Amino acid sequence: MTMWLSDTQKIGVGLTAFGVFFMLMGVMMFFDGGLLAIGNILFLAGLTLVIGGRKTLNFFARPQKTRGTICFFTGILLIFIKWPIIGIIVELFGFINLFGDFFPVIVGFLRRLPVIGNILSAPGISKIVDRISGQRLPV
């Protein structure tokens, strides 16, 4: 079964990808606040377009995700007020708390890619990636 994306969702995927790109560039440019701020705005806009406004609000408002939501948005606020290093650390902590449940799915997808899959399945790296993503192999 093929999953079709609407035009709005396609734009959302693009905005999310550009958001991640700008955030990575902001970190590589020694925590440039402008690039990090643009990346955050694009990421949130893309996420909203991909899953919808109501589902986005429901995702961030879930009681079990309160700590992650507070940290994520506090980190964004710190980046906006020109404290990028502290802001990205707080935002990363919130991001891990919010999206940590998706890491095993992401790792499973990456392992099926041609080049990256071979790297992630190497004996030494495989154990580290499994521990980080929380995957446990059946005994």
JSON list of N, CA and C in Angstrom, two decimals, residues 48-120:
[
{"chain": "A", "resi": 48, "resn": "THR", "atom": "N", "xyz": [3.93, 21.26, 11.90]},
{"chain": "A", "resi": 48, "resn": "THR", "atom": "CA", "xyz": [2.50, 21.61, 11.92]},
{"chain": "A", "resi": 48, "resn": "THR", "atom": "C", "xyz": [1.84, 21.28, 10.59]},
{"chain": "A", "resi": 49, "resn": "LEU", "atom": "N", "xyz": [2.51, 21.55, 9.48]},
{"chain": "A", "resi": 49, "resn": "LEU", "atom": "CA", "xyz": [1.93, 21.25, 8.18]},
{"chain": "A", "resi": 49, "resn": "LEU", "atom": "C", "xyz": [1.86, 19.75, 7.91]},
{"chain": "A", "resi": 50, "resn": "VAL", "atom": "N", "xyz": [2.81, 18.99, 8.42]},
{"chain": "A", "resi": 50, "resn": "VAL", "atom": "CA", "xyz": [2.82, 17.54, 8.16]},
{"chain": "A", "resi": 50, "resn": "VAL", "atom": "C", "xyz": [1.70, 16.84, 8.93]},
{"chain": "A", "resi": 51, "resn": "ILE", "atom": "N", "xyz": [1.57, 17.11, 10.22]},
{"chain": "A", "resi": 51, "resn": "ILE", "atom": "CA", "xyz": [0.59, 16.36, 11.02]},
{"chain": "A", "resi": 51, "resn": "ILE", "atom": "C", "xyz": [-0.67, 17.15, 11.33]},
{"chain": "A", "resi": 52, "resn": "GLY", "atom": "N", "xyz": [-0.69, 18.44, 11.01]},
{"chain": "A", "resi": 52, "resn": "GLY", "atom": "CA", "xyz": [-1.88, 19.25, 11.26]},
{"chain": "A", "resi": 52, "resn": "GLY", "atom": "C", "xyz": [-1.77, 20.03, 12.56]},
{"chain": "A", "resi": 53, "resn": "GLY", "atom": "N", "xyz": [-2.48, 21.14, 12.60]},
{"chain": "A", "resi": 53, "resn": "GLY", "atom": "CA", "xyz": [-2.42, 22.03, 13.75]},
{"chain": "A", "resi": 53, "resn": "GLY", "atom": "C", "xyz": [-2.94, 21.42, 15.04]},
{"chain": "A", "resi": 54, "resn": "ARG", "atom": "N", "xyz": [-4.11, 20.78, 14.96]},
{"chain": "A", "resi": 54, "resn": "ARG", "atom": "CA", "xyz": [-4.71, 20.20, 16.17]},
{"chain": "A", "resi": 54, "resn": "ARG", "atom": "C", "xyz": [-3.85, 19.05, 16.72]},
{"chain": "A", "resi": 55, "resn": "LYS", "atom": "N", "xyz": [-3.35, 18.19, 15.83]},
{"chain": "A", "resi": 55, "resn": "LYS", "atom": "CA", "xyz": [-2.52, 17.08, 16.28]},
{"chain": "A", "resi": 55, "resn": "LYS", "atom": "C", "xyz": [-1.19, 17.58, 16.85]},
{"chain": "A", "resi": 56, "resn": "THR", "atom": "N", "xyz": [-0.67, 18.68, 16.30]},
{"chain": "A", "resi": 56, "resn": "THR", "atom": "CA", "xyz": [0.56, 19.26, 16.84]},
{"chain": "A", "resi": 56, "resn": "THR", "atom": "C", "xyz": [0.32, 19.76, 18.26]},
{"chain": "A", "resi": 57, "resn": "LEU", "atom": "N", "xyz": [-0.78, 20.49, 18.45]},
{"chain": "A", "resi": 57, "resn": "LEU", "atom": "CA", "xyz": [-1.11, 20.98, 19.80]},
{"chain": "A", "resi": 57, "resn": "LEU", "atom": "C", "xyz": [-1.34, 19.82, 20.76]},
{"chain": "A", "resi": 58, "resn": "ASN", "atom": "N", "xyz": [-2.05, 18.79, 20.31]},
{"chain": "A", "resi": 58, "resn": "ASN", "atom": "CA", "xyz": [-2.28, 17.62, 21.17]},
{"chain": "A", "resi": 58, "resn": "ASN", "atom": "C", "xyz": [-0.96, 16.91, 21.51]},
{"chain": "A", "resi": 59, "resn": "PHE", "atom": "N", "xyz": [-0.03, 16.86, 20.56]},
{"chain": "A", "resi": 59, "resn": "PHE", "atom": "CA", "xyz": [1.25, 16.21, 20.81]},
{"chain": "A", "resi": 59, "resn": "PHE", "atom": "C", "xyz": [2.03, 16.94, 21.89]},
{"chain": "A", "resi": 60, "resn": "PHE", "atom": "N", "xyz": [2.11, 18.26, 21.78]},
{"chain": "A", "resi": 60, "resn": "PHE", "atom": "CA", "xyz": [2.88, 19.04, 22.75]},
{"chain": "A", "resi": 60, "resn": "PHE", "atom": "C", "xyz": [2.16, 19.19, 24.09]},
{"chain": "A", "resi": 61, "resn": "ALA", "atom": "N", "xyz": [0.83, 19.01, 24.10]},
{"chain": "A", "resi": 61, "resn": "ALA", "atom": "CA", "xyz": [0.06, 19.21, 25.34]},
{"chain": "A", "resi": 61, "resn": "ALA", "atom": "C", "xyz": [-0.18, 17.93, 26.12]},
{"chain": "A", "resi": 62, "resn": "ARG", "atom": "N", "xyz": [0.34, 16.79, 25.66]},
{"chain": "A", "resi": 62, "resn": "ARG", "atom": "CA", "xyz": [0.13, 15.54, 26.40]},
{"chain": "A", "resi": 62, "resn": "ARG", "atom": "C", "xyz": [0.79, 15.63, 27.77]},
{"chain": "A", "resi": 63, "resn": "PRO", "atom": "N", "xyz": [0.09, 15.15, 28.81]},
{"chain": "A", "resi": 63, "resn": "PRO", "atom": "CA", "xyz": [0.65, 15.25, 30.17]},
{"chain": "A", "resi": 63, "resn": "PRO", "atom": "C", "xyz": [1.99, 14.54, 30.34]},
{"chain": "A", "resi": 64, "resn": "GLN", "atom": "N", "xyz": [2.20, 13.40, 29.69]},
{"chain": "A", "resi": 64, "resn": "GLN", "atom": "CA", "xyz": [3.46, 12.68, 29.83]},
{"chain": "A", "resi": 64, "resn": "GLN", "atom": "C", "xyz": [4.61, 13.37, 29.10]},
{"chain": "A", "resi": 65, "resn": "LYS", "atom": "N", "xyz": [4.31, 14.36, 28.27]},
{"chain": "A", "resi": 65, "resn": "LYS", "atom": "CA", "xyz": [5.34, 15.09, 27.52]},
{"chain": "A", "resi": 65, "resn": "LYS", "atom": "C", "xyz": [5.55, 16.51, 28.05]},
{"chain": "A", "resi": 66, "resn": "THR", "atom": "N", "xyz": [5.03, 16.81, 29.24]},
{"chain": "A", "resi": 66, "resn": "THR", "atom": "CA", "xyz": [5.08, 18.18, 29.77]},
{"chain": "A", "resi": 66, "resn": "THR", "atom": "C", "xyz": [6.52, 18.66, 29.94]},
{"chain": "A", "resi": 67, "resn": "ARG", "atom": "N", "xyz": [7.36, 17.85, 30.55]},
{"chain": "A", "resi": 67, "resn": "ARG", "atom": "CA", "xyz": [8.75, 18.25, 30.79]},
{"chain": "A", "resi": 67, "resn": "ARG", "atom": "C", "xyz": [9.47, 18.51, 29.47]},
{"chain": "A", "resi": 68, "resn": "GLY", "atom": "N", "xyz": [9.27, 17.64, 28.49]},
{"chain": "A", "resi": 68, "resn": "GLY", "atom": "CA", "xyz": [9.90, 17.83, 27.19]},
{"chain": "A", "resi": 68, "resn": "GLY", "atom": "C", "xyz": [9.40, 19.07, 26.48]},
{"chain": "A", "resi": 69, "resn": "THR", "atom": "N", "xyz": [8.10, 19.32, 26.56]},
{"chain": "A", "resi": 69, "resn": "THR", "atom": "CA", "xyz": [7.52, 20.50, 25.91]},
{"chain": "A", "resi": 69, "resn": "THR", "atom": "C", "xyz": [8.07, 21.78, 26.53]},
{"chain": "A", "resi": 70, "resn": "ILE", "atom": "N", "xyz": [8.11, 21.82, 27.86]},
{"chain": "A", "resi": 70, "resn": "ILE", "atom": "CA", "xyz": [8.62, 23.02, 28.54]},
{"chain": "A", "resi": 70, "resn": "ILE", "atom": "C", "xyz": [10.08, 23.26, 28.19]},
{"chain": "A", "resi": 71, "resn": "CYS", "atom": "N", "xyz": [10.88, 22.23, 28.21]},
{"chain": "A", "resi": 71, "resn": "CYS", "atom": "CA", "xyz": [12.30, 22.38, 27.88]},
{"chain": "A", "resi": 71, "resn": "CYS", "atom": "C", "xyz": [12.49, 22.77, 26.42]},
{"chain": "A", "resi": 72, "resn": "PHE", "atom": "N", "xyz": [11.74, 22.16, 25.52]},
{"chain": "A", "resi": 72, "resn": "PHE", "atom": "CA", "xyz": [11.88, 22.45, 24.09]},
{"chain": "A", "resi": 72, "resn": "PHE", "atom": "C", "xyz": [11.58, 23.92, 23.81]},
{"chain": "A", "resi": 73, "resn": "PHE", "atom": "N", "xyz": [10.44, 24.40, 24.31]},
{"chain": "A", "resi": 73, "resn": "PHE", "atom": "CA", "xyz": [10.07, 25.78, 24.03]},
{"chain": "A", "resi": 73, "resn": "PHE", "atom": "C", "xyz": [10.90, 26.79, 24.84]},
{"chain": "A", "resi": 74, "resn": "THR", "atom": "N", "xyz": [11.38, 26.40, 26.01]},
{"chain": "A", "resi": 74, "resn": "THR", "atom": "CA", "xyz": [12.29, 27.26, 26.76]},
{"chain": "A", "resi": 74, "resn": "THR", "atom": "C", "xyz": [13.61, 27.40, 26.00]},
{"chain": "A", "resi": 75, "resn": "GLY", "atom": "N", "xyz": [14.08, 26.30, 25.42]},
{"chain": "A", "resi": 75, "resn": "GLY", "atom": "CA", "xyz": [15.30, 26.36, 24.61]},
{"chain": "A", "resi": 75, "resn": "GLY", "atom": "C", "xyz": [15.14, 27.28, 23.41]},
{"chain": "A", "resi": 76, "resn": "ILE", "atom": "N", "xyz": [13.98, 27.21, 22.76]},
{"chain": "A", "resi": 76, "resn": "ILE", "atom": "CA", "xyz": [13.72, 28.11, 21.62]},
{"chain": "A", "resi": 76, "resn": "ILE", "atom": "C", "xyz": [13.70, 29.56, 22.09]},
{"chain": "A", "resi": 77, "resn": "LEU", "atom": "N", "xyz": [13.06, 29.82, 23.22]},
{"chain": "A", "resi": 77, "resn": "LEU", "atom": "CA", "xyz": [13.02, 31.17, 23.77]},
{"chain": "A", "resi": 77, "resn": "LEU", "atom": "C", "xyz": [14.43, 31.68, 24.10]},
{"chain": "A", "resi": 78, "resn": "LEU", "atom": "N", "xyz": [15.26, 30.82, 24.68]},
{"chain": "A", "resi": 78, "resn": "LEU", "atom": "CA", "xyz": [16.64, 31.21, 24.99]},
{"chain": "A", "resi": 78, "resn": "LEU", "atom": "C", "xyz": [17.43, 31.53, 23.73]},
{"chain": "A", "resi": 79, "resn": "ILE", "atom": "N", "xyz": [17.18, 30.79, 22.66]},
{"chain": "A", "resi": 79, "resn": "ILE", "atom": "CA", "xyz": [17.85, 31.09, 21.39]},
{"chain": "A", "resi": 79, "resn": "ILE", "atom": "C", "xyz": [17.38, 32.44, 20.86]},
{"chain": "A", "resi": 80, "resn": "PHE", "atom": "N", "xyz": [16.09, 32.73, 20.98]},
{"chain": "A", "resi": 80, "resn": "PHE", "atom": "CA", "xyz": [15.56, 34.01, 20.50]},
{"chain": "A", "resi": 80, "resn": "PHE", "atom": "C", "xyz": [16.10, 35.20, 21.28]},
{"chain": "A", "resi": 81, "resn": "ILE", "atom": "N", "xyz": [16.43, 35.00, 22.57]},
{"chain": "A", "resi": 81, "resn": "ILE", "atom": "CA", "xyz": [16.97, 36.12, 23.36]},
{"chain": "A", "resi": 81, "resn": "ILE", "atom": "C", "xyz": [18.50, 36.11, 23.38]},
{"chain": "A", "resi": 82, "resn": "LYS", "atom": "N", "xyz": [19.10, 35.44, 22.40]},
{"chain": "A", "resi": 82, "resn": "LYS", "atom": "CA", "xyz": [20.54, 35.46, 22.15]},
{"chain": "A", "resi": 82, "resn": "LYS", "atom": "C", "xyz": [21.38, 34.72, 23.20]},
{"chain": "A", "resi": 83, "resn": "TRP", "atom": "N", "xyz": [20.85, 33.61, 23.71]},
{"chain": "A", "resi": 83, "resn": "TRP", "atom": "CA", "xyz": [21.64, 32.70, 24.54]},
{"chain": "A", "resi": 83, "resn": "TRP", "atom": "C", "xyz": [21.67, 31.35, 23.81]},
{"chain": "A", "resi": 84, "resn": "PRO", "atom": "N", "xyz": [22.34, 31.27, 22.66]},
{"chain": "A", "resi": 84, "resn": "PRO", "atom": "CA", "xyz": [22.21, 30.08, 21.82]},
{"chain": "A", "resi": 84, "resn": "PRO", "atom": "C", "xyz": [22.80, 28.80, 22.41]},
{"chain": "A", "resi": 85, "resn": "ILE", "atom": "N", "xyz": [23.91, 28.87, 23.12]},
{"chain": "A", "resi": 85, "resn": "ILE", "atom": "CA", "xyz": [24.53, 27.64, 23.62]},
{"chain": "A", "resi": 85, "resn": "ILE", "atom": "C", "xyz": [23.66, 27.00, 24.69]},
{"chain": "A", "resi": 86, "resn": "ILE", "atom": "N", "xyz": [23.23, 27.78, 25.67]},
{"chain": "A", "resi": 86, "resn": "ILE", "atom": "CA", "xyz": [22.34, 27.25, 26.71]},
{"chain": "A", "resi": 86, "resn": "ILE", "atom": "C", "xyz": [21.01, 26.85, 26.09]},
{"chain": "A", "resi": 87, "resn": "GLY", "atom": "N", "xyz": [20.52, 27.65, 25.15]},
{"chain": "A", "resi": 87, "resn": "GLY", "atom": "CA", "xyz": [19.24, 27.37, 24.50]},
{"chain": "A", "resi": 87, "resn": "GLY", "atom": "C", "xyz": [19.25, 26.04, 23.75]},
{"chain": "A", "resi": 88, "resn": "ILE", "atom": "N", "xyz": [20.33, 25.75, 23.02]},
{"chain": "A", "resi": 88, "resn": "ILE", "atom": "CA", "xyz": [20.37, 24.52, 22.24]},
{"chain": "A", "resi": 88, "resn": "ILE", "atom": "C", "xyz": [20.50, 23.32, 23.16]},
{"chain": "A", "resi": 89, "resn": "ILE", "atom": "N", "xyz": [21.19, 23.47, 24.30]},
{"chain": "A", "resi": 89, "resn": "ILE", "atom": "CA", "xyz": [21.29, 22.36, 25.25]},
{"chain": "A", "resi": 89, "resn": "ILE", "atom": "C", "xyz": [19.93, 22.05, 25.86]},
{"chain": "A", "resi": 90, "resn": "VAL", "atom": "N", "xyz": [19.22, 23.10, 26.29]},
{"chain": "A", "resi": 90, "resn": "VAL", "atom": "CA", "xyz": [17.88, 22.91, 26.88]},
{"chain": "A", "resi": 90, "resn": "VAL", "atom": "C", "xyz": [16.92, 22.37, 25.82]},
{"chain": "A", "resi": 91, "resn": "GLU", "atom": "N", "xyz": [17.00, 22.90, 24.61]},
{"chain": "A", "resi": 91, "resn": "GLU", "atom": "CA", "xyz": [16.12, 22.44, 23.53]},
{"chain": "A", "resi": 91, "resn": "GLU", "atom": "C", "xyz": [16.42, 20.98, 23.17]},
{"chain": "A", "resi": 92, "resn": "LEU", "atom": "N", "xyz": [17.67, 20.59, 23.15]},
{"chain": "A", "resi": 92, "resn": "LEU", "atom": "CA", "xyz": [18.04, 19.20, 22.85]},
{"chain": "A", "resi": 92, "resn": "LEU", "atom": "C", "xyz": [17.49, 18.25, 23.90]},
{"chain": "A", "resi": 93, "resn": "PHE", "atom": "N", "xyz": [17.58, 18.65, 25.17]},
{"chain": "A", "resi": 93, "resn": "PHE", "atom": "CA", "xyz": [17.00, 17.84, 26.24]},
{"chain": "A", "resi": 93, "resn": "PHE", "atom": "C", "xyz": [15.49, 17.68, 26.03]},
{"chain": "A", "resi": 94, "resn": "GLY", "atom": "N", "xyz": [14.81, 18.76, 25.71]},
{"chain": "A", "resi": 94, "resn": "GLY", "atom": "CA", "xyz": [13.37, 18.69, 25.44]},
{"chain": "A", "resi": 94, "resn": "GLY", "atom": "C", "xyz": [13.06, 17.86, 24.21]},
{"chain": "A", "resi": 95, "resn": "PHE", "atom": "N", "xyz": [13.89, 18.00, 23.17]},
{"chain": "A", "resi": 95, "resn": "PHE", "atom": "CA", "xyz": [13.68, 17.24, 21.94]},
{"chain": "A", "resi": 95, "resn": "PHE", "atom": "C", "xyz": [13.79, 15.74, 22.20]},
{"chain": "A", "resi": 96, "resn": "ILE", "atom": "N", "xyz": [14.78, 15.35, 23.00]},
{"chain": "A", "resi": 96, "resn": "ILE", "atom": "CA", "xyz": [14.95, 13.93, 23.32]},
{"chain": "A", "resi": 96, "resn": "ILE", "atom": "C", "xyz": [13.76, 13.42, 24.12]},
{"chain": "A", "resi": 97, "resn": "ASN", "atom": "N", "xyz": [13.27, 14.23, 25.07]},
{"chain": "A", "resi": 97, "resn": "ASN", "atom": "CA", "xyz": [12.10, 13.83, 25.84]},
{"chain": "A", "resi": 97, "resn": "ASN", "atom": "C", "xyz": [10.83, 13.75, 24.99]},
{"chain": "A", "resi": 98, "resn": "LEU", "atom": "N", "xyz": [10.71, 14.64, 24.01]},
{"chain": "A", "resi": 98, "resn": "LEU", "atom": "CA", "xyz": [9.52, 14.64, 23.16]},
{"chain": "A", "resi": 98, "resn": "LEU", "atom": "C", "xyz": [9.55, 13.55, 22.10]},
{"chain": "A", "resi": 99, "resn": "PHE", "atom": "N", "xyz": [10.66, 13.42, 21.41]},
{"chain": "A", "resi": 99, "resn": "PHE", "atom": "CA", "xyz": [10.73, 12.56, 20.24]},
{"chain": "A", "resi": 99, "resn": "PHE", "atom": "C", "xyz": [11.55, 11.30, 20.47]},
{"chain": "A", "resi": 100, "resn": "GLY", "atom": "N", "xyz": [11.94, 11.02, 21.70]},
{"chain": "A", "resi": 100, "resn": "GLY", "atom": "CA", "xyz": [12.75, 9.84, 21.99]},
{"chain": "A", "resi": 100, "resn": "GLY", "atom": "C", "xyz": [12.07, 8.53, 21.66]},
{"chain": "A", "resi": 101, "resn": "ASP", "atom": "N", "xyz": [10.74, 8.51, 21.69]},
{"chain": "A", "resi": 101, "resn": "ASP", "atom": "CA", "xyz": [10.01, 7.29, 21.36]},
{"chain": "A", "resi": 101, "resn": "ASP", "atom": "C", "xyz": [10.17, 6.89, 19.89]},
{"chain": "A", "resi": 102, "resn": "PHE", "atom": "N", "xyz": [10.54, 7.86, 19.03]},
{"chain": "A", "resi": 102, "resn": "PHE", "atom": "CA", "xyz": [10.67, 7.59, 17.60]},
{"chain": "A", "resi": 102, "resn": "PHE", "atom": "C", "xyz": [12.06, 7.11, 17.20]},
{"chain": "A", "resi": 103, "resn": "PHE", "atom": "N", "xyz": [13.04, 7.17, 18.11]},
{"chain": "A", "resi": 103, "resn": "PHE", "atom": "CA", "xyz": [14.41, 6.82, 17.75]},
{"chain": "A", "resi": 103, "resn": "PHE", "atom": "C", "xyz": [14.55, 5.38, 17.26]},
{"chain": "A", "resi": 104, "resn": "PRO", "atom": "N", "xyz": [13.92, 4.38, 17.89]},
{"chain": "A", "resi": 104, "resn": "PRO", "atom": "CA", "xyz": [14.05, 3.02, 17.34]},
{"chain": "A", "resi": 104, "resn": "PRO", "atom": "C", "xyz": [13.49, 2.89, 15.92]},
{"chain": "A", "resi": 105, "resn": "VAL", "atom": "N", "xyz": [12.43, 3.61, 15.62]},
{"chain": "A", "resi": 105, "resn": "VAL", "atom": "CA", "xyz": [11.85, 3.58, 14.27]},
{"chain": "A", "resi": 105, "resn": "VAL", "atom": "C", "xyz": [12.82, 4.22, 13.27]},
{"chain": "A", "resi": 106, "resn": "ILE", "atom": "N", "xyz": [13.42, 5.35, 13.68]},
{"chain": "A", "resi": 106, "resn": "ILE", "atom": "CA", "xyz": [14.37, 6.04, 12.81]},
{"chain": "A", "resi": 106, "resn": "ILE", "atom": "C", "xyz": [15.59, 5.17, 12.56]},
{"chain": "A", "resi": 107, "resn": "VAL", "atom": "N", "xyz": [16.11, 4.55, 13.62]},
{"chain": "A", "resi": 107, "resn": "VAL", "atom": "CA", "xyz": [17.29, 3.68, 13.46]},
{"chain": "A", "resi": 107, "resn": "VAL", "atom": "C", "xyz": [16.96, 2.49, 12.56]},
{"chain": "A", "resi": 108, "resn": "GLY", "atom": "N", "xyz": [15.79, 1.90, 12.72]},
{"chain": "A", "resi": 108, "resn": "GLY", "atom": "CA", "xyz": [15.38, 0.79, 11.86]},
{"chain": "A", "resi": 108, "resn": "GLY", "atom": "C", "xyz": [15.30, 1.21, 10.40]},
{"chain": "A", "resi": 109, "resn": "PHE", "atom": "N", "xyz": [14.79, 2.43, 10.15]},
{"chain": "A", "resi": 109, "resn": "PHE", "atom": "CA", "xyz": [14.72, 2.94, 8.78]},
{"chain": "A", "resi": 109, "resn": "PHE", "atom": "C", "xyz": [16.13, 3.18, 8.22]},
{"chain": "A", "resi": 110, "resn": "LEU", "atom": "N", "xyz": [17.00, 3.79, 9.03]},
{"chain": "A", "resi": 110, "resn": "LEU", "atom": "CA", "xyz": [18.35, 4.09, 8.56]},
{"chain": "A", "resi": 110, "resn": "LEU", "atom": "C", "xyz": [19.15, 2.83, 8.28]},
{"chain": "A", "resi": 111, "resn": "ARG", "atom": "N", "xyz": [18.87, 1.76, 9.02]},
{"chain": "A", "resi": 111, "resn": "ARG", "atom": "CA", "xyz": [19.60, 0.50, 8.80]},
{"chain": "A", "resi": 111, "resn": "ARG", "atom": "C", "xyz": [19.22, -0.15, 7.47]},
{"chain": "A", "resi": 112, "resn": "ARG", "atom": "N", "xyz": [18.10, 0.23, 6.90]},
{"chain": "A", "resi": 112, "resn": "ARG", "atom": "CA", "xyz": [17.69, -0.34, 5.60]},
{"chain": "A", "resi": 112, "resn": "ARG", "atom": "C", "xyz": [18.24, 0.46, 4.43]},
{"chain": "A", "resi": 113, "resn": "LEU", "atom": "N", "xyz": [18.87, 1.60, 4.69]},
{"chain": "A", "resi": 113, "resn": "LEU", "atom": "CA", "xyz": [19.47, 2.39, 3.61]},
{"chain": "A", "resi": 113, "resn": "LEU", "atom": "C", "xyz": [20.80, 1.76, 3.20]},
{"chain": "A", "resi": 114, "resn": "PRO", "atom": "N", "xyz": [21.17, 1.88, 1.93]},
{"chain": "A", "resi": 114, "resn": "PRO", "atom": "CA", "xyz": [22.35, 1.17, 1.43]},
{"chain": "A", "resi": 114, "resn": "PRO", "atom": "C", "xyz": [23.65, 1.46, 2.18]},
{"chain": "A", "resi": 115, "resn": "VAL", "atom": "N", "xyz": [24.13, 2.66, 2.23]},
{"chain": "A", "resi": 115, "resn": "VAL", "atom": "CA", "xyz": [25.45, 2.94, 2.81]},
{"chain": "A", "resi": 115, "resn": "VAL", "atom": "C", "xyz": [25.36, 3.09, 4.32]},
{"chain": "A", "resi": 116, "resn": "ILE", "atom": "N", "xyz": [24.41, 3.87, 4.77]},
{"chain": "A", "resi": 116, "resn": "ILE", "atom": "CA", "xyz": [24.26, 4.13, 6.20]},
{"chain": "A", "resi": 116, "resn": "ILE", "atom": "C", "xyz": [23.92, 2.84, 6.95]},
{"chain": "A", "resi": 117, "resn": "GLY", "atom": "N", "xyz": [23.12, 1.98, 6.34]},
{"chain": "A", "resi": 117, "resn": "GLY", "atom": "CA", "xyz": [22.75, 0.72, 6.96]},
{"chain": "A", "resi": 117, "resn": "GLY", "atom": "C", "xyz": [23.94, -0.17, 7.26]},
{"chain": "A", "resi": 118, "resn": "ASN", "atom": "N", "xyz": [24.88, -0.21, 6.32]},
{"chain": "A", "resi": 118, "resn": "ASN", "atom": "CA", "xyz": [26.09, -1.01, 6.54]},
{"chain": "A", "resi": 118, "resn": "ASN", "atom": "C", "xyz": [26.93, -0.44, 7.68]},
{"chain": "A", "resi": 119, "resn": "ILE", "atom": "N", "xyz": [27.00, 0.89, 7.76]},
{"chain": "A", "resi": 119, "resn": "ILE", "atom": "CA", "xyz": [27.77, 1.51, 8.83]},
{"chain": "A", "resi": 119, "resn": "ILE", "atom": "C", "xyz": [27.12, 1.25, 10.18]},
{"chain": "A", "resi": 120, "resn": "LEU", "atom": "N", "xyz": [25.79, 1.44, 10.26]},
{"chain": "A", "resi": 120, "resn": "LEU", "atom": "CA", "xyz": [25.08, 1.26, 11.53]},
{"chain": "A", "resi": 120, "resn": "LEU", "atom": "C", "xyz": [25.01, -0.20, 11.96]}
]
